[in-house]
Tab-separated table of C-alpha atoms in Angstrom:
chain	number	residue	atom	x	y	z
A	1	UNK	CA	261.298	-32.972	34.118
A	2	UNK	CA	259.632	-31.112	31.753
A	3	UNK	CA	259.734	-30.859	28.259
A	4	UNK	CA	260.432	-27.343	26.257
A	5	UNK	CA	257.993	-27.121	23.331
A	6	UNK	CA	259.433	-24.354	20.772
A	7	UNK	CA	256.010	-22.749	18.951
A	8	UNK	CA	258.181	-22.084	15.082
A	9	UNK	CA	259.521	-24.604	13.567
A	10	UNK	CA	263.150	-22.987	13.132
A	11	UNK	CA	263.801	-22.588	16.959
A	12	UNK	CA	265.406	-19.275	17.867
A	13	UNK	CA	268.219	-18.236	20.344
A	14	UNK	CA	268.443	-14.618	21.578
A	15	UNK	CA	271.484	-13.014	19.665
A	16	UNK	CA	273.729	-10.042	20.559
A	17	UNK	CA	271.761	-6.592	21.216
A	18	UNK	CA	268.770	-8.959	22.109
A	19	UNK	CA	268.662	-10.234	18.047
A	20	UNK	CA	266.988	-13.751	17.440
A	21	UNK	CA	269.620	-16.895	16.393
A	22	UNK	CA	269.509	-19.891	14.445
A	23	UNK	CA	270.153	-22.516	17.264
A	24	UNK	CA	273.201	-24.700	16.200
A	25	UNK	CA	271.161	-27.612	15.524
A	26	UNK	CA	268.825	-26.172	13.655
A	27	UNK	CA	271.818	-24.051	11.485
A	28	UNK	CA	271.536	-24.826	7.509
A	29	UNK	CA	273.618	-28.313	6.913
A	30	UNK	CA	272.563	-30.640	10.042
A	31	UNK	CA	271.280	-33.413	10.138
A	32	UNK	CA	268.215	-31.840	11.477
A	33	UNK	CA	267.718	-29.045	9.474
A	34	UNK	CA	268.003	-31.662	6.851
A	35	UNK	CA	265.649	-33.957	8.135
A	36	UNK	CA	262.242	-34.524	6.529
A	37	UNK	CA	259.371	-35.702	8.140
A	38	UNK	CA	256.899	-37.508	5.635
A	39	UNK	CA	253.646	-36.606	5.227
A	40	UNK	CA	251.437	-39.051	5.377
A	41	UNK	CA	247.248	-38.218	4.117
A	42	UNK	CA	244.207	-40.112	5.145
A	43	UNK	CA	242.792	-41.434	2.224
A	44	UNK	CA	239.354	-39.648	1.349
A	45	UNK	CA	236.615	-42.709	0.818
A	46	UNK	CA	235.644	-42.507	-3.056
A	47	UNK	CA	239.469	-41.276	-3.383
A	48	UNK	CA	240.544	-45.202	-4.694
A	49	UNK	CA	240.426	-44.845	-8.128
A	50	UNK	CA	242.541	-41.635	-8.502
A	51	UNK	CA	245.278	-43.071	-5.374
A	52	UNK	CA	245.142	-46.242	-7.896
A	53	UNK	CA	246.537	-45.092	-11.298
A	54	UNK	CA	249.065	-42.384	-9.171
A	55	UNK	CA	250.374	-45.820	-8.350
A	56	UNK	CA	250.265	-47.300	-11.200
A	57	UNK	CA	252.011	-44.098	-12.694
A	58	UNK	CA	254.591	-44.164	-9.858
A	59	UNK	CA	255.732	-48.049	-10.532
A	60	UNK	CA	255.603	-47.158	-14.625
A	61	UNK	CA	257.760	-44.395	-14.078
A	62	UNK	CA	260.654	-46.558	-12.457
A	63	UNK	CA	261.579	-48.941	-15.287
A	64	UNK	CA	262.022	-45.696	-17.161
A	65	UNK	CA	260.190	-46.125	-20.123
A	66	UNK	CA	260.659	-43.928	-22.661
A	67	UNK	CA	264.206	-43.889	-22.476
A	68	UNK	CA	264.134	-47.634	-23.386
A	69	UNK	CA	261.530	-48.023	-26.797
A	70	UNK	CA	262.915	-51.137	-29.170
A	71	UNK	CA	266.004	-51.808	-26.898
A	72	UNK	CA	265.408	-54.131	-25.950
A	73	UNK	CA	265.018	-56.445	-22.660
A	74	UNK	CA	266.012	-55.216	-19.172
A	75	UNK	CA	265.939	-55.162	-15.691
A	76	UNK	CA	264.707	-52.468	-12.861
A	77	UNK	CA	264.680	-52.561	-9.319
A	78	UNK	CA	261.215	-51.549	-8.431
A	79	UNK	CA	261.136	-49.697	-4.903
A	80	UNK	CA	257.023	-51.034	-4.722
A	81	UNK	CA	256.638	-49.492	-0.993
A	82	UNK	CA	256.821	-46.289	-2.320
A	83	UNK	CA	253.948	-46.498	-5.005
A	84	UNK	CA	251.505	-48.513	-2.855
A	85	UNK	CA	252.671	-48.073	0.728
A	86	UNK	CA	253.329	-50.388	3.273
A	87	UNK	CA	257.111	-51.363	4.103
A	88	UNK	CA	260.311	-51.102	1.330
A	89	UNK	CA	260.156	-53.841	-0.708
A	90	UNK	CA	262.080	-54.246	-4.221
A	91	UNK	CA	260.688	-55.815	-6.948
A	92	UNK	CA	263.346	-56.878	-9.643
A	93	UNK	CA	261.093	-56.383	-12.738
A	94	UNK	CA	261.929	-57.759	-16.528
A	95	UNK	CA	261.173	-55.051	-18.781
A	96	UNK	CA	260.842	-54.218	-22.633
A	97	UNK	CA	259.250	-51.605	-24.966
A	98	UNK	CA	257.601	-52.310	-28.309
A	99	UNK	CA	256.716	-49.808	-30.437
A	100	UNK	CA	253.208	-51.159	-32.901
A	101	UNK	CA	251.849	-48.114	-35.051
A	102	UNK	CA	252.381	-44.643	-32.781
A	103	UNK	CA	251.454	-46.709	-30.248
A	104	UNK	CA	253.969	-48.183	-27.215
A	105	UNK	CA	253.468	-50.881	-25.664
A	106	UNK	CA	255.785	-51.895	-22.154
A	107	UNK	CA	255.629	-55.683	-21.241
A	108	UNK	CA	256.416	-56.102	-17.507
A	109	UNK	CA	257.251	-59.525	-15.893
A	110	UNK	CA	258.373	-60.227	-12.283
A	111	UNK	CA	258.344	-63.069	-9.441
A	112	UNK	CA	256.842	-62.002	-6.667
A	113	UNK	CA	258.350	-64.540	-3.899
A	114	UNK	CA	256.229	-63.005	-0.577
A	115	UNK	CA	252.977	-63.368	-2.299
A	116	UNK	CA	254.460	-66.812	-4.591
A	117	UNK	CA	253.032	-65.553	-7.735
A	118	UNK	CA	254.658	-64.462	-11.021
A	119	UNK	CA	252.816	-60.942	-12.651
A	120	UNK	CA	252.528	-60.371	-16.331
A	121	UNK	CA	251.469	-56.961	-16.855
A	122	UNK	CA	250.796	-55.019	-20.602
A	123	UNK	CA	250.013	-51.717	-20.910
A	124	UNK	CA	249.492	-49.854	-24.688
A	125	UNK	CA	249.700	-46.564	-23.976
A	126	UNK	CA	247.782	-44.254	-26.842
A	127	UNK	CA	249.572	-40.841	-25.546
A	128	UNK	CA	252.048	-39.944	-22.678
A	129	UNK	CA	250.378	-37.102	-19.581
A	130	UNK	CA	250.476	-33.913	-21.127
A	131	UNK	CA	248.534	-30.794	-20.593
A	132	UNK	CA	245.014	-32.202	-21.937
A	133	UNK	CA	245.575	-35.624	-20.726
A	134	UNK	CA	247.043	-35.296	-17.185
A	135	UNK	CA	247.565	-39.182	-16.833
A	136	UNK	CA	248.134	-39.960	-20.203
A	137	UNK	CA	245.611	-42.318	-22.047
A	138	UNK	CA	246.142	-45.991	-21.556
A	139	UNK	CA	244.893	-49.909	-21.200
A	140	UNK	CA	246.783	-51.873	-18.204
A	141	UNK	CA	245.949	-55.769	-18.578
A	142	UNK	CA	247.533	-57.629	-16.301
A	143	UNK	CA	247.584	-61.157	-14.796
A	144	UNK	CA	248.623	-62.562	-11.301
A	145	UNK	CA	249.804	-66.274	-11.827
A	146	UNK	CA	250.928	-68.646	-9.348
A	147	UNK	CA	253.758	-70.089	-9.370
A	148	UNK	CA	252.908	-73.564	-8.308
A	149	UNK	CA	249.753	-73.211	-10.854
A	150	UNK	CA	246.267	-72.781	-9.965
A	151	UNK	CA	244.545	-70.019	-11.086
A	152	UNK	CA	245.049	-67.131	-12.806
A	153	UNK	CA	243.782	-62.551	-11.654
A	154	UNK	CA	243.002	-60.834	-13.848
A	155	UNK	CA	242.563	-56.831	-13.501
A	156	UNK	CA	242.309	-54.098	-15.707
A	157	UNK	CA	243.038	-50.376	-16.381
A	158	UNK	CA	241.654	-47.862	-18.619
A	159	UNK	CA	242.492	-43.789	-18.878
A	160	UNK	CA	241.366	-42.525	-21.522
A	161	UNK	CA	239.402	-38.419	-22.311
A	162	UNK	CA	235.600	-37.974	-22.409
A	163	UNK	CA	236.515	-33.995	-22.838
A	164	UNK	CA	239.379	-31.741	-23.937
A	165	UNK	CA	239.365	-31.300	-20.351
A	166	UNK	CA	238.266	-33.846	-18.634
A	167	UNK	CA	240.033	-37.617	-18.422
A	168	UNK	CA	238.432	-40.823	-17.360
A	169	UNK	CA	239.361	-43.842	-15.276
A	170	UNK	CA	238.097	-46.946	-15.353
A	171	UNK	CA	239.004	-49.383	-12.943
A	172	UNK	CA	238.392	-53.647	-12.935
A	173	UNK	CA	240.564	-55.486	-10.399
A	174	UNK	CA	240.123	-58.261	-7.969
A	175	UNK	CA	237.370	-56.788	-4.997
A	176	UNK	CA	237.468	-52.818	-6.801
A	177	UNK	CA	235.386	-51.290	-9.610
A	178	UNK	CA	235.290	-48.033	-10.043
A	179	UNK	CA	234.507	-45.286	-12.709
A	180	UNK	CA	236.070	-41.335	-11.913
A	181	UNK	CA	236.412	-38.506	-14.149
A	182	UNK	CA	239.164	-35.611	-13.038
A	183	UNK	CA	239.428	-32.613	-14.882
A	184	UNK	CA	242.982	-31.841	-16.447
A	185	UNK	CA	244.038	-29.725	-13.412
A	186	UNK	CA	242.977	-32.608	-11.135
A	187	UNK	CA	240.748	-29.481	-9.481
A	188	UNK	CA	237.414	-31.640	-9.609
A	189	UNK	CA	236.161	-34.598	-10.258
A	190	UNK	CA	233.350	-36.993	-9.174
A	191	UNK	CA	234.122	-41.291	-8.844
A	192	UNK	CA	232.022	-44.196	-7.384
A	193	UNK	CA	233.184	-47.395	-6.481
A	194	UNK	CA	232.183	-50.922	-5.884
A	195	UNK	CA	234.558	-52.645	-3.421
A	196	UNK	CA	233.945	-56.365	-2.059
A	197	UNK	CA	236.355	-57.108	0.490
A	198	UNK	CA	234.446	-59.468	2.991
A	199	UNK	CA	231.118	-56.920	3.098
A	200	UNK	CA	230.240	-55.223	-0.326
A	201	UNK	CA	229.818	-51.416	-0.244
A	202	UNK	CA	229.580	-48.501	-2.751
A	203	UNK	CA	231.180	-45.132	-2.665
A	204	UNK	CA	229.639	-41.882	-4.679
A	205	UNK	CA	231.956	-39.134	-3.819
A	206	UNK	CA	232.671	-35.562	-6.095
A	207	UNK	CA	235.386	-33.192	-5.434
A	208	UNK	CA	235.892	-29.034	-6.098
A	209	UNK	CA	238.949	-26.952	-5.208
A	210	UNK	CA	237.502	-26.370	-1.659
A	211	UNK	CA	235.431	-29.388	-0.856
A	212	UNK	CA	234.983	-33.432	-0.774
A	213	UNK	CA	231.465	-34.826	-0.350
A	214	UNK	CA	231.310	-38.607	-0.554
A	215	UNK	CA	228.425	-41.252	0.694
A	216	UNK	CA	229.129	-44.555	1.385
A	217	UNK	CA	226.726	-47.128	1.398
A	218	UNK	CA	227.039	-48.750	4.820
A	219	UNK	CA	226.295	-44.482	5.865
A	220	UNK	CA	222.669	-42.737	6.242
A	221	UNK	CA	224.552	-39.109	5.254
A	222	UNK	CA	227.251	-37.248	3.696
A	223	UNK	CA	230.471	-36.816	4.586
A	224	UNK	CA	232.101	-33.624	3.523
A	225	UNK	CA	235.315	-32.135	3.952
A	226	UNK	CA	237.497	-29.315	3.450
A	227	UNK	CA	240.637	-29.259	1.539
A	228	UNK	CA	241.967	-26.501	3.175
A	229	UNK	CA	241.683	-27.372	7.228
A	230	UNK	CA	243.833	-30.397	8.719
A	231	UNK	CA	244.164	-31.930	11.925
A	232	UNK	CA	248.566	-33.192	12.016
A	233	UNK	CA	248.918	-36.189	14.297
A	234	UNK	CA	252.345	-37.211	14.701
A	235	UNK	CA	253.636	-41.123	14.267
A	236	UNK	CA	256.955	-41.165	15.623
A	237	UNK	CA	260.311	-38.843	16.026
A	238	UNK	CA	264.024	-38.891	15.025
A	239	UNK	CA	266.555	-37.890	18.194
A	240	UNK	CA	269.265	-34.864	17.377
A	241	UNK	CA	271.790	-33.621	20.086
A	242	UNK	CA	271.240	-30.230	20.757
A	243	UNK	CA	274.561	-28.827	21.859
A	244	UNK	CA	278.285	-30.377	20.898
A	245	UNK	CA	279.224	-32.869	23.524
A	246	UNK	CA	281.043	-36.722	23.961
A	247	UNK	CA	279.236	-39.845	26.286
A	248	UNK	CA	280.387	-41.317	28.937
A	249	UNK	CA	282.041	-43.239	26.573
A	250	UNK	CA	283.738	-41.147	24.945
A	251	UNK	CA	282.435	-40.115	22.116
A	252	UNK	CA	281.967	-37.332	20.323
A	253	UNK	CA	278.833	-35.586	18.370
A	254	UNK	CA	277.982	-32.336	17.119
A	255	UNK	CA	275.104	-30.111	17.662
A	256	UNK	CA	271.768	-31.253	15.457
A	257	UNK	CA	273.927	-35.001	14.828
A	258	UNK	CA	271.395	-37.630	15.162
A	259	UNK	CA	271.419	-40.016	17.210
A	260	UNK	CA	272.256	-43.207	16.172
A	261	UNK	CA	270.485	-46.119	18.290
A	262	UNK	CA	269.413	-50.251	16.738
A	263	UNK	CA	267.122	-51.527	18.331
A	264	UNK	CA	267.768	-54.802	16.146
A	265	UNK	CA	267.702	-55.576	12.347
A	266	UNK	CA	264.138	-56.920	10.384
A	267	UNK	CA	265.359	-60.221	7.889
A	268	UNK	CA	264.105	-62.072	5.144
A	269	UNK	CA	265.773	-65.824	4.948
A	270	UNK	CA	264.805	-69.026	3.162
A	271	UNK	CA	263.743	-72.668	4.821
A	272	UNK	CA	263.215	-75.717	3.004
A	273	UNK	CA	262.408	-73.904	0.269
A	274	UNK	CA	259.931	-71.138	1.506
A	275	UNK	CA	260.606	-67.127	1.724
A	276	UNK	CA	260.338	-66.137	5.065
A	277	UNK	CA	260.802	-63.019	7.417
A	278	UNK	CA	262.224	-62.686	11.316
A	279	UNK	CA	263.367	-59.743	13.414
A	280	UNK	CA	266.461	-60.488	15.682
A	281	UNK	CA	267.410	-57.545	18.593
A	282	UNK	CA	269.126	-57.697	22.311
A	283	UNK	CA	266.207	-59.850	23.018
A	284	UNK	CA	266.600	-62.649	20.444
A	285	UNK	CA	265.160	-64.056	17.059
A	286	UNK	CA	261.957	-63.713	16.035
A	287	UNK	CA	260.827	-65.489	13.396
A	288	UNK	CA	257.390	-66.374	11.408
A	289	UNK	CA	257.937	-69.977	11.722
A	290	UNK	CA	260.064	-71.505	13.695
A	291	UNK	CA	263.147	-72.533	12.124
A	292	UNK	CA	263.052	-75.918	10.342
A	293	UNK	CA	266.669	-76.867	12.525
A	294	UNK	CA	267.582	-75.779	15.932
A	295	UNK	CA	271.363	-75.531	17.376
A	296	UNK	CA	271.825	-78.822	19.974
A	297	UNK	CA	274.538	-78.991	22.339
A	298	UNK	CA	278.386	-78.115	20.414
A	299	UNK	CA	276.528	-77.498	17.201
A	300	UNK	CA	275.842	-74.450	16.472
A	301	UNK	CA	273.427	-73.179	13.900
A	302	UNK	CA	274.494	-70.688	11.118
A	303	UNK	CA	272.035	-69.137	8.098
A	304	UNK	CA	272.790	-66.498	5.455
A	305	UNK	CA	269.679	-63.883	6.201
A	306	UNK	CA	269.223	-60.458	4.350
A	307	UNK	CA	268.415	-57.946	5.307
A	308	UNK	CA	264.872	-56.123	4.633
A	309	UNK	CA	265.787	-52.773	4.039
A	310	UNK	CA	268.647	-53.395	1.409
A	311	UNK	CA	268.865	-56.142	-0.595
A	312	UNK	CA	272.438	-55.765	-0.768
A	313	UNK	CA	273.674	-55.969	2.802
A	314	UNK	CA	273.767	-59.514	4.066
A	315	UNK	CA	274.217	-60.948	7.714
A	316	UNK	CA	275.307	-64.441	9.129
A	317	UNK	CA	273.157	-65.584	11.688
A	318	UNK	CA	274.373	-67.755	14.457
A	319	UNK	CA	272.101	-69.463	17.067
A	320	UNK	CA	274.123	-71.165	19.981
A	321	UNK	CA	272.683	-73.615	22.614
A	322	UNK	CA	274.427	-72.457	26.019
A	323	UNK	CA	272.939	-74.212	29.555
A	324	UNK	CA	269.073	-75.084	27.718
A	325	UNK	CA	269.621	-71.038	26.433
A	326	UNK	CA	269.975	-70.220	22.864
A	327	UNK	CA	271.993	-67.225	22.360
A	328	UNK	CA	272.289	-65.525	19.424
A	329	UNK	CA	274.974	-63.269	17.366
A	330	UNK	CA	274.772	-61.644	13.587
A	331	UNK	CA	277.846	-60.868	11.570
A	332	UNK	CA	278.248	-58.267	8.906
A	333	UNK	CA	278.975	-60.456	5.652
A	334	UNK	CA	281.655	-58.155	2.463
A	335	UNK	CA	282.244	-54.995	2.906
A	336	UNK	CA	284.325	-53.583	5.429
A	337	UNK	CA	282.414	-54.613	8.182
A	338	UNK	CA	282.902	-57.895	7.260
A	339	UNK	CA	282.779	-60.934	10.317
A	340	UNK	CA	281.993	-58.056	12.472
A	341	UNK	CA	279.337	-57.885	15.305
A	342	UNK	CA	275.724	-56.104	14.331
A	343	UNK	CA	275.620	-53.805	17.350
A	344	UNK	CA	272.210	-54.030	19.228
A	345	UNK	CA	270.369	-51.694	21.874
A	346	UNK	CA	271.672	-47.984	23.195
A	347	UNK	CA	268.509	-47.099	23.376
A	348	UNK	CA	267.745	-43.604	25.606
A	349	UNK	CA	265.672	-43.295	28.171
A	350	UNK	CA	264.425	-39.714	29.560
A	351	UNK	CA	262.240	-40.689	33.186
A	352	UNK	CA	259.654	-38.228	34.475
A	353	UNK	CA	258.499	-36.688	31.463
A	354	UNK	CA	255.517	-34.291	31.360
A	355	UNK	CA	253.420	-35.187	28.883
A	356	UNK	CA	250.530	-33.364	27.407
A	357	UNK	CA	248.159	-35.752	26.568
A	358	UNK	CA	246.820	-35.513	22.273
A	359	UNK	CA	248.217	-36.233	19.654
A	360	UNK	CA	247.758	-32.965	18.334
A	361	UNK	CA	250.014	-30.287	16.497
A	362	UNK	CA	247.894	-27.248	16.638
A	363	UNK	CA	246.468	-27.644	20.177
A	364	UNK	CA	247.862	-28.530	23.296
A	365	UNK	CA	246.868	-30.579	25.710
A	366	UNK	CA	243.715	-29.980	28.323
A	367	UNK	CA	246.146	-32.443	31.165
A	368	UNK	CA	248.934	-33.800	31.693
A	369	UNK	CA	250.336	-36.955	32.628
A	370	UNK	CA	254.389	-37.965	34.241
A	371	UNK	CA	256.193	-41.283	32.586
A	372	UNK	CA	259.343	-42.132	31.552
A	373	UNK	CA	259.971	-41.648	27.950
A	374	UNK	CA	261.877	-44.353	25.631
A	375	UNK	CA	263.931	-44.167	21.794
A	376	UNK	CA	264.833	-47.058	20.129
A	377	UNK	CA	265.747	-45.538	17.182
A	378	UNK	CA	264.260	-43.637	14.113
A	379	UNK	CA	260.517	-43.686	14.313
A	380	UNK	CA	260.249	-44.506	17.591
A	381	UNK	CA	259.237	-42.527	20.740
A	382	UNK	CA	257.196	-44.647	23.954
A	383	UNK	CA	256.169	-45.275	27.153
A	384	UNK	CA	256.239	-48.207	28.993
A	385	UNK	CA	252.851	-48.730	31.343
A	386	UNK	CA	253.975	-50.315	35.080
A	387	UNK	CA	251.459	-53.541	34.359
A	388	UNK	CA	251.499	-53.459	38.061
A	389	UNK	CA	248.033	-52.172	39.178
A	390	UNK	CA	246.693	-50.161	39.916
A	391	UNK	CA	246.339	-49.402	36.213
A	392	UNK	CA	246.933	-46.471	34.476
A	393	UNK	CA	245.783	-44.869	31.458
A	394	UNK	CA	247.615	-45.147	28.462
A	395	UNK	CA	248.951	-41.939	27.372
A	396	UNK	CA	248.693	-39.686	23.939
A	397	UNK	CA	251.828	-36.620	23.047
A	398	UNK	CA	252.740	-34.564	20.476
A	399	UNK	CA	256.445	-33.014	20.361
A	400	UNK	CA	256.347	-30.578	18.371
A	401	UNK	CA	260.080	-30.090	16.579
A	402	UNK	CA	262.802	-28.629	18.592
A	403	UNK	CA	261.522	-29.521	21.933
A	404	UNK	CA	264.561	-29.827	23.850
A	405	UNK	CA	264.864	-33.335	26.203
A	406	UNK	CA	267.690	-34.757	28.842
A	407	UNK	CA	269.066	-37.664	29.313
A	408	UNK	CA	272.509	-38.252	31.264
A	409	UNK	CA	272.895	-34.577	31.149
A	410	UNK	CA	273.240	-34.601	26.974
A	411	UNK	CA	270.741	-32.089	25.954
A	412	UNK	CA	268.537	-33.772	22.735
A	413	UNK	CA	265.583	-31.853	20.367
A	414	UNK	CA	263.327	-34.329	18.274
A	415	UNK	CA	261.595	-34.033	15.177
A	416	UNK	CA	258.758	-35.278	13.679
A	417	UNK	CA	259.658	-38.499	11.006
A	418	UNK	CA	256.263	-39.364	10.391
A	419	UNK	CA	252.766	-37.165	9.865
A	420	UNK	CA	249.596	-38.082	9.409
A	421	UNK	CA	247.776	-35.897	7.544
A	422	UNK	CA	243.449	-36.267	8.192
A	423	UNK	CA	241.480	-33.343	6.410
A	424	UNK	CA	238.842	-31.812	8.925
A	425	UNK	CA	235.212	-32.544	8.677
A	426	UNK	CA	232.643	-29.704	7.798
A	427	UNK	CA	230.201	-29.119	10.620
A	428	UNK	CA	227.642	-28.480	9.077
A	429	UNK	CA	227.137	-28.799	5.211
A	430	UNK	CA	224.077	-27.140	4.596
A	431	UNK	CA	225.492	-23.723	6.421
A	432	UNK	CA	229.139	-24.232	5.408
A	433	UNK	CA	228.909	-24.778	1.599
A	434	UNK	CA	229.602	-27.886	0.264
A	435	UNK	CA	226.885	-27.923	-1.985
A	436	UNK	CA	228.325	-30.505	-3.828
A	437	UNK	CA	226.418	-32.667	-5.962
A	438	UNK	CA	226.767	-36.819	-5.728
A	439	UNK	CA	226.147	-38.643	-9.099
A	440	UNK	CA	225.050	-42.473	-9.195
A	441	UNK	CA	228.302	-42.979	-12.313
A	442	UNK	CA	227.589	-46.807	-12.208
A	443	UNK	CA	226.582	-47.696	-15.089
A	444	UNK	CA	229.903	-47.130	-16.183
A	445	UNK	CA	231.513	-49.745	-14.691
A	446	UNK	CA	233.102	-52.034	-16.457
A	447	UNK	CA	233.458	-56.107	-16.068
A	448	UNK	CA	236.245	-58.744	-16.186
A	449	UNK	CA	234.128	-61.211	-17.821
A	450	UNK	CA	232.918	-58.285	-20.862
A	451	UNK	CA	236.811	-57.650	-21.560
A	452	UNK	CA	238.361	-60.406	-24.421
A	453	UNK	CA	240.172	-62.405	-22.387
A	454	UNK	CA	242.988	-62.304	-25.119
A	455	UNK	CA	243.860	-58.532	-24.309
A	456	UNK	CA	245.301	-59.750	-21.008
A	457	UNK	CA	248.159	-62.393	-22.474
A	458	UNK	CA	251.521	-60.328	-22.177
A	459	UNK	CA	254.143	-60.775	-24.199
A	460	UNK	CA	255.675	-64.175	-23.731
A	461	UNK	CA	259.854	-63.500	-22.300
A	462	UNK	CA	262.017	-65.342	-20.274
A	463	UNK	CA	263.312	-63.284	-16.830
A	464	UNK	CA	266.421	-61.280	-17.846
A	465	UNK	CA	269.542	-62.670	-15.839
A	466	UNK	CA	271.067	-59.377	-16.278
A	467	UNK	CA	272.278	-56.673	-14.073
A	468	UNK	CA	270.119	-53.894	-13.609
A	469	UNK	CA	269.919	-50.712	-15.248
A	470	UNK	CA	267.566	-49.160	-12.734
A	471	UNK	CA	267.435	-48.832	-9.528
A	472	UNK	CA	264.284	-46.919	-8.600
A	473	UNK	CA	264.542	-44.666	-11.504
A	474	UNK	CA	268.008	-44.083	-11.608
A	475	UNK	CA	270.535	-45.121	-14.248
A	476	UNK	CA	273.285	-47.756	-13.216
A	477	UNK	CA	274.935	-48.303	-16.147
A	478	UNK	CA	275.150	-46.970	-20.111
């Protein structure tokens, strides 16, 4: 089977008189047209200071401090993964916003049970973000305290302005010290970053409107990338029906509707007082640690588990010993589906698919291979090599949005879910431009031991037990 790879992001069909029409699956309002991929840009060496500040501002924005000045304690559910990357992870953050003269003080407290630590944060805000201070002007002090006791880790972040058109960022956290200056338009600046994750290294970086030039202390030459030129690679696809129709079981679908596949569910659970994670599917159950209790003949074991993707969704996971094998069932708890089995499976296979041997959205591969392609749900599309000799070469492929696939007389189209953007390096720095000068800003780094320990003391207050006032920055109650 061959893949039809449309050249445009809006697939066209021929209409009357040869006029182009938008294909039915791509018409406005379909799940296909409404689906937006997540674009991720590869970090450039030296970007750490500005990235870190953006992550902090993202976190703070979800507790909405500006609307709760001197309003007492409240709870905000903050989606940490949205700001710092990684899986979806909500933190229940108790918040209190106070005034001190013309300053605002934001006190935050939460228990991170994944790392078994308490987090206390005190942010003194002198100015909010404005035209002459794009990040605002503030100091943030953090304590990370082991829940069982022990030495607390400290962190400090300072954002100020050096001139009317330039911001200054100073970061002192475990394993990283950094200093950066950025203009108000965020189009030019310089940084010096000292990292100590196993092997210490220092990074100098400077950038303007077009280029980013950096040097890692472990390298002997500078690296320059062009901000206007990037390579896109796709890591994950979603599958949609190309035309309206019905499955062999009689289930109807419409053009542009997303194909629902449930390969499995990630969950959290508590065992022997410890919070742990697991995954359940048609293949059984995986957990990071063996369950402390296993089913015995005639005595099934049921455990209450919580979805990793939705803190409000719970299931009963039951394991039963049948003829020396453990059978697993998962049932919904609460809601309209209370007690119903959670269905798994439904993967779609595409036999003898021709793949172009490149993962670059802007290029076509110079060679192709034929393999069976499998879809296990949003974000997946993969090839399983035959483990029997002779060994098969690894496969790279890139399917453009609207690429057509067929299986069991049903036609599908794909759309990227995750796009990785990597800035292209400048071939010859001396010829192609990038005449930026790297600066040694190491004298501006601040050691945590040089800061007063009193600064790190957040206001002591107990965790609020009220319902969340905000979830992901959205007001839930007045």
